[in-house]
Amino acid sequence: MRRTAPDFTHLLAPGRIGPLTLPSRVIMPAMDMNVCHDGVIVEADVEHYVARAAGGAGMVITSASAVAFPVGATSMKEPGLSEDRFIPGLRALADAVHAAGSLLCVQATHHGKVARIDTLEGRPLLVPSAPQAAHDLSALRDNTPEELARMGAVTRGKSPTYHEATDDDIAWLIDQFVRAACRVMEAGADAIEIHCAHGYVLGGFLSRADNKRTDAWGGSLENRARLACEVIAAVRRAVGDRLAVLVRVAGEEYGEEGALSLAETVEAARLFEAAGADAIHVTGWGRNPFRDFLRGPLPNEVGAYRHSARAVRAAVGIPVIAVGRVLPEVGEEMIAGGDADFVAMGRQLLADPGLVDKLRAGRPESVRPCINCYVCVEQNFWDETPVCAVNPALGDEQAAVFLPVPSPRHVVVVGGGPAGMEVARISRERGHRVTLVEAGDRLGGSAWFSQLTTPPNGPLLSWQEHELERLGVVVRLGQQATPASIMALRPSTVVLATGASRGLPAVPGADLPHVQTGDTLRALLTGAGTAQGSRRMRWLGRAGRLTGLTSRPDLIRRATRTVLPVGKDVVVIGGSLVGLELAEFFAERGKSVTVLEAGAQLGLPMALPRRWHAVRRATDHGVHVERQATIEEITATTVRYTDPEGRSRTAPADLVVVASEVASGAPLADELTERGVAVEVVGDAAEVGYIQGAIHSAWRVARTL
Ligand SMILES: Cc1cc2nc3c(=O)[nH]c(=O)nc-3n(C[C@H](O)[C@H](O)[C@H](O)COP(=O)(O)O)c2cc1C
Ligand code: SF4
């Protein structure tokens, strides 16, 4: 049955903010690109924003820009607003965004207690009150030494010192915002967003947890909101109605008692409106980034701040913008249902700059989805430019231009996982004839299985499949490729995307029937192949296959919560990305899980904030973790290992899942090369790199074919 295309009428309607009319209700929120040179906006910045403007975003907001640059800045690569020398770059950006049909808003801030440049240059951090307690930093245990070194290098290892703002500092700060707003206006931008969240200085004054003052700037909510209100009012006086004035505020701060509550934010929003704000942009903030980053500012949950936006909207008469993993369908629902007037889509627009136009063209299935992997924002921890796992053109828009080939050839792709599908898609876009051969009976490879533990991977595979169909790639499922069968297709080039091999540890007992690799576990859960396992498990797999249950990851996820006959005790060997996610999968289904990891860190190579979160979730689910464990033997009921102190230990095991021993390799490559055909290898077959590695290597190769 054909599904009716969703309707995005509300999302695509124009809307007003102060003096402005936005062509759609989708706004791109501030996201650091870290490409400016000493605060000056450069061409790569312009191209980045223009791609989103041209793709239909109603307004694009620049990354946080420092009103007193370099004072109060967190990077020398963020835009500066403190001198006239910054105006030409801003003007070029405003002109280009306007030419692309959108509007430009500049986010203005002083980074307060996270102003890394102040620490680097030996200045104390400007705060309402000196911090009283240090953050819990235990999550950093799962950073590699290299990652720790890169984070420390941003401030050259210097430790922060703090300065409680005096009345003079406060007057200076208000003046800096006003001067910055005048430059934004002079550059021809349309709006300024005053940042009053995420722990930056205005947000710090607003939060009870950061502001312990007893003067007119602390204490009651009105006093704590006073600085932001004075900034808003002073900016409003300076710019009149020549700029719209937006205010970004956290609906709630998470992770600490006594932090900013939604009731307080609602009250503050009323004060911001009275001070002259044209719109309130509702975000959220986890106060300890090492523990609560996935609650805010980059939430894991879809539509995470919907209830906050709704509460604020009920209290004010100006438009409300809601952010927080707003997917198109959810955004439409939110606007139609009165939760917000506008929605901001951050990572969605990093993953696909053309999102809004695709919705407008009635092609929502063509939108390349963000997989919520946090690879982009990880780069900000060490002051680098974001990288997108699914959109290698982020930061280099020219990379998204696929040149047509002068003389099309026949490209045969072996393997239908994300790497194979991506090579096939781009090769076909460029004009080649493409045949994709897949041994399994569905596309997606091991990434299909990963949806069981990581549901956002699913929409990416659906998008790729849809693109292959749209472009007319010939897909042959259920065909085990051999050199002879490939040569029979008469390829000009063969691209091997056959994935990684998953082996077993070289210890006694690794061949016992209750020991599974990722491949055999997948076969059991999806009823494919002839993997060994308990009789009940194999029977269930087969029954699921006959009823169609195993073709739907959501149904497998649900069904295995009720029935998962693998025994009570599960040992996962290897605590990397896959191991940790499998551990959580089994623990959520009531199993008693032990993870045995050979290294010192868990969750590699997950991007940092997600890794910290995954480790904590596994521990919250009661998963027992042993780092630096050496596996000695597997028996019918236990796994014996040596702990870092050299003691011999055992973990009970009805099921052993081996998530280590993953290796790249493309066994067909040599034979095909010997037969004189050009061969390329991509994805995990070339180097184990999961989805990011798959997509990026596919782009590199497909551009050269
Ligand atoms: C790479 C990256 C950098 C960000 N930098 C900023 C920033 O400079 N200022 C800000 O207020 N929020 C920043 N954010 C948060 C986003 O504006 C947005 O609130 C967040 O990503 C949640 O929206 P999303 O789920 O649609 O991505 C950043 C997000 C990302 C992914
Ligand atoms: S890197 Fe991951 S989280 Fe960030 S935009 Fe791309 S897909 Fe989304």
Short mmCIF file of C-alpha atoms in Angstrom, two decimals, residues 452-673:
data_model
loop_
_atom_site.label_atom_id
_atom_site.label_comp_id
_atom_site.label_asym_id
_atom_site.label_seq_id
_atom_site.Cartn_x
_atom_site.Cartn_y
_atom_site.Cartn_z
CA LEU A 452 18.22 -2.76 16.75
CA THR A 453 20.51 -0.93 19.14
CA THR A 454 20.73 2.43 17.31
CA PRO A 455 17.36 3.20 15.71
CA PRO A 456 18.42 6.48 13.98
CA ASN A 457 20.62 4.42 11.61
CA GLY A 458 17.43 3.03 10.04
CA PRO A 459 16.23 6.18 8.26
CA LEU A 460 19.67 6.59 6.65
CA LEU A 461 19.42 3.13 5.09
CA SER A 462 15.86 3.85 3.94
CA TRP A 463 17.05 7.09 2.37
CA GLN A 464 19.89 5.30 0.56
CA GLU A 465 17.54 2.59 -0.69
CA HIS A 466 15.11 5.19 -1.91
CA GLU A 467 17.88 7.04 -3.75
CA LEU A 468 19.06 3.86 -5.48
CA GLU A 469 15.53 3.22 -6.67
CA ARG A 470 15.04 6.82 -7.80
CA LEU A 471 18.30 6.79 -9.73
CA GLY A 472 17.75 3.41 -11.34
CA VAL A 473 20.62 1.45 -9.84
CA VAL A 474 20.19 -2.24 -10.66
CA VAL A 475 20.12 -4.11 -7.34
CA ARG A 476 20.61 -7.88 -7.26
CA LEU A 477 19.83 -9.34 -3.85
CA GLY A 478 20.64 -12.86 -2.65
CA GLN A 479 23.65 -13.24 -4.95
CA GLN A 480 26.91 -14.35 -3.41
CA ALA A 481 29.55 -12.65 -5.56
CA THR A 482 32.41 -14.76 -6.92
CA PRO A 483 35.12 -13.59 -9.30
CA ALA A 484 33.34 -15.48 -12.08
CA SER A 485 29.89 -14.04 -11.34
CA ILE A 486 31.32 -10.52 -11.16
CA MET A 487 33.25 -10.90 -14.42
CA ALA A 488 30.07 -12.19 -16.06
CA LEU A 489 28.57 -8.74 -15.48
CA ARG A 490 31.33 -7.23 -17.65
CA PRO A 491 32.30 -4.47 -15.24
CA SER A 492 34.58 -1.56 -16.08
CA THR A 493 35.26 -1.08 -12.38
CA VAL A 494 34.40 -3.19 -9.36
CA VAL A 495 33.93 -1.57 -5.98
CA LEU A 496 34.16 -3.98 -3.07
CA ALA A 497 32.05 -2.93 -0.11
CA THR A 498 31.82 -6.32 1.52
CA GLY A 499 32.23 -5.12 5.10
CA ALA A 500 34.48 -6.30 7.88
CA SER A 501 35.09 -9.86 8.96
CA ARG A 502 34.12 -10.78 12.51
CA GLY A 503 36.21 -13.49 14.09
CA LEU A 504 36.49 -15.29 17.39
CA PRO A 505 39.15 -14.87 20.07
CA ALA A 506 41.97 -17.41 19.98
CA VAL A 507 41.10 -18.98 23.33
CA PRO A 508 39.83 -22.43 24.32
CA GLY A 509 36.06 -22.68 24.05
CA ALA A 510 35.59 -19.99 21.41
CA ASP A 511 33.93 -22.58 19.17
CA LEU A 512 31.23 -23.51 21.70
CA PRO A 513 27.65 -23.17 20.42
CA HIS A 514 26.69 -20.32 22.76
CA VAL A 515 29.48 -18.07 21.40
CA GLN A 516 28.21 -15.65 18.78
CA THR A 517 29.84 -12.98 16.65
CA GLY A 518 27.95 -9.94 15.36
CA ASP A 519 27.31 -11.86 12.13
CA THR A 520 25.93 -15.03 13.71
CA LEU A 521 23.88 -13.07 16.24
CA ARG A 522 22.34 -11.11 13.39
CA ALA A 523 21.56 -14.34 11.58
CA LEU A 524 19.88 -15.72 14.70
CA LEU A 525 17.81 -12.65 15.48
CA THR A 526 16.72 -12.14 11.91
CA GLY A 527 16.26 -15.82 11.11
CA ALA A 528 18.75 -15.63 8.23
CA GLY A 529 21.29 -18.35 7.43
CA THR A 530 22.11 -21.34 9.57
CA ALA A 531 23.83 -19.86 12.60
CA GLN A 532 24.22 -22.09 15.61
CA GLY A 533 22.39 -21.12 18.77
CA SER A 534 19.84 -22.48 21.21
CA ARG A 535 17.08 -24.51 19.55
CA ARG A 536 14.43 -22.09 20.80
CA MET A 537 16.36 -19.14 19.46
CA ARG A 538 16.73 -20.70 16.01
CA TRP A 539 13.07 -21.64 15.99
CA LEU A 540 12.09 -18.09 16.94
CA GLY A 541 14.29 -16.65 14.19
CA ARG A 542 12.64 -18.91 11.62
CA ALA A 543 9.13 -18.18 12.90
CA GLY A 544 9.87 -14.45 12.87
CA ARG A 545 11.02 -14.71 9.32
CA LEU A 546 7.90 -16.52 8.19
CA THR A 547 5.61 -13.99 9.87
CA GLY A 548 7.61 -11.04 8.55
CA LEU A 549 8.54 -9.92 12.07
CA THR A 550 12.27 -10.09 11.42
CA SER A 551 12.04 -7.67 8.50
CA ARG A 552 11.00 -4.90 10.89
CA PRO A 553 13.65 -3.70 13.36
CA ASP A 554 11.05 -1.96 15.52
CA LEU A 555 9.14 -5.24 15.87
CA ILE A 556 12.31 -7.18 16.71
CA ARG A 557 13.15 -4.55 19.33
CA ARG A 558 9.70 -4.88 20.85
CA ALA A 559 9.37 -8.67 20.58
CA THR A 560 12.77 -9.32 22.16
CA ARG A 561 11.64 -7.39 25.23
CA THR A 562 9.16 -10.20 25.81
CA VAL A 563 11.03 -13.22 24.44
CA LEU A 564 14.80 -13.53 24.15
CA PRO A 565 15.74 -17.13 24.93
CA VAL A 566 19.48 -16.75 25.34
CA GLY A 567 19.65 -17.50 29.06
CA LYS A 568 20.11 -15.07 31.92
CA ASP A 569 23.81 -14.25 31.82
CA VAL A 570 25.39 -12.55 28.83
CA VAL A 571 29.08 -11.74 28.42
CA VAL A 572 30.04 -9.26 25.73
CA ILE A 573 33.68 -9.50 24.73
CA GLY A 574 34.80 -6.06 23.55
CA GLY A 575 33.40 -2.79 24.89
CA SER A 576 33.77 -0.70 21.76
CA LEU A 577 30.89 1.10 20.02
CA VAL A 578 29.17 -2.16 19.05
CA GLY A 579 29.92 -4.01 22.30
CA LEU A 580 28.58 -1.25 24.47
CA GLU A 581 25.39 -0.90 22.46
CA LEU A 582 24.79 -4.65 22.51
CA ALA A 583 25.39 -4.69 26.27
CA GLU A 584 22.68 -2.09 26.74
CA PHE A 585 20.35 -3.99 24.39
CA PHE A 586 20.61 -7.16 26.47
CA ALA A 587 20.55 -5.34 29.83
CA GLU A 588 17.35 -3.51 28.82
CA ARG A 589 15.84 -6.94 28.20
CA GLY A 590 16.51 -8.11 31.73
CA LYS A 591 19.77 -9.95 31.11
CA SER A 592 22.64 -9.81 33.54
CA VAL A 593 25.46 -8.46 31.37
CA THR A 594 29.23 -8.32 31.78
CA VAL A 595 31.41 -6.40 29.30
CA LEU A 596 35.05 -7.47 29.08
CA GLU A 597 37.17 -4.87 27.32
CA ALA A 598 40.86 -5.34 26.58
CA GLY A 599 41.61 -1.60 26.49
CA ALA A 600 41.30 1.16 29.06
CA GLN A 601 38.45 3.02 27.32
CA LEU A 602 34.93 1.97 26.47
CA GLY A 603 32.80 3.00 23.53
CA LEU A 604 35.53 3.72 20.98
CA PRO A 605 35.16 5.09 18.37
CA MET A 606 31.81 6.66 19.33
CA ALA A 607 31.93 10.45 19.30
CA LEU A 608 32.72 11.79 22.75
CA PRO A 609 29.46 13.08 24.14
CA ARG A 610 27.61 10.00 22.95
CA ARG A 611 30.35 7.76 24.34
CA TRP A 612 30.10 9.34 27.79
CA HIS A 613 26.35 8.90 27.66
CA ALA A 614 26.52 5.29 26.45
CA VAL A 615 28.94 4.29 29.21
CA ARG A 616 26.73 5.90 31.82
CA ARG A 617 23.57 4.30 30.45
CA ALA A 618 25.17 0.88 30.41
CA THR A 619 26.24 1.33 34.03
CA ASP A 620 22.77 2.66 34.96
CA HIS A 621 21.30 -0.51 33.44
CA GLY A 622 23.48 -2.56 35.76
CA VAL A 623 26.01 -3.71 33.15
CA HIS A 624 29.16 -4.92 34.88
CA VAL A 625 32.24 -3.57 33.11
CA GLU A 626 35.80 -4.86 33.31
CA ARG A 627 38.45 -2.78 31.52
CA GLN A 628 41.87 -4.10 30.61
CA ALA A 629 40.57 -7.65 30.86
CA THR A 630 42.42 -10.49 29.11
CA ILE A 631 40.19 -13.37 28.02
CA GLU A 632 41.65 -16.77 28.95
CA GLU A 633 38.96 -19.35 28.29
CA ILE A 634 35.30 -19.81 27.49
CA THR A 635 33.45 -22.71 29.08
CA ALA A 636 29.84 -23.85 28.75
CA THR A 637 28.83 -21.60 31.63
CA THR A 638 31.56 -18.98 32.15
CA VAL A 639 34.17 -16.74 30.60
CA ARG A 640 37.48 -16.80 32.46
CA TYR A 641 39.63 -13.67 32.24
CA THR A 642 42.52 -11.93 33.96
CA ASP A 643 41.85 -8.50 35.46
CA PRO A 644 44.36 -5.59 35.31
CA GLU A 645 45.84 -6.67 38.65
CA GLY A 646 46.61 -10.09 37.18
CA ARG A 647 43.90 -11.92 39.14
CA SER A 648 42.02 -14.73 37.46
CA ARG A 649 38.25 -14.14 37.44
CA THR A 650 35.14 -15.64 35.88
CA ALA A 651 31.92 -14.16 34.61
CA PRO A 652 28.81 -16.35 34.25
CA ALA A 653 27.78 -16.78 30.62
CA ASP A 654 24.77 -18.45 29.02
CA LEU A 655 25.54 -16.42 25.90
CA VAL A 656 28.87 -14.95 24.80
CA VAL A 657 28.85 -12.23 22.17
CA VAL A 658 32.17 -11.39 20.58
CA ALA A 659 32.21 -7.73 19.57
CA SER A 660 35.99 -7.54 19.27
CA GLU A 661 38.03 -9.28 16.56
CA VAL A 662 36.62 -7.07 13.80
CA ALA A 663 39.00 -6.78 10.86
CA SER A 664 38.97 -5.16 7.45
CA GLY A 665 39.71 -7.16 4.34
CA ALA A 666 38.46 -7.68 0.81
CA PRO A 667 39.18 -11.29 -0.16
CA LEU A 668 37.94 -10.85 -3.74
CA ALA A 669 40.28 -7.96 -4.52
CA ASP A 670 43.38 -9.89 -5.58
CA GLU A 671 41.60 -12.38 -7.79
CA LEU A 672 39.70 -9.64 -9.60
CA THR A 673 42.82 -7.57 -10.08
#
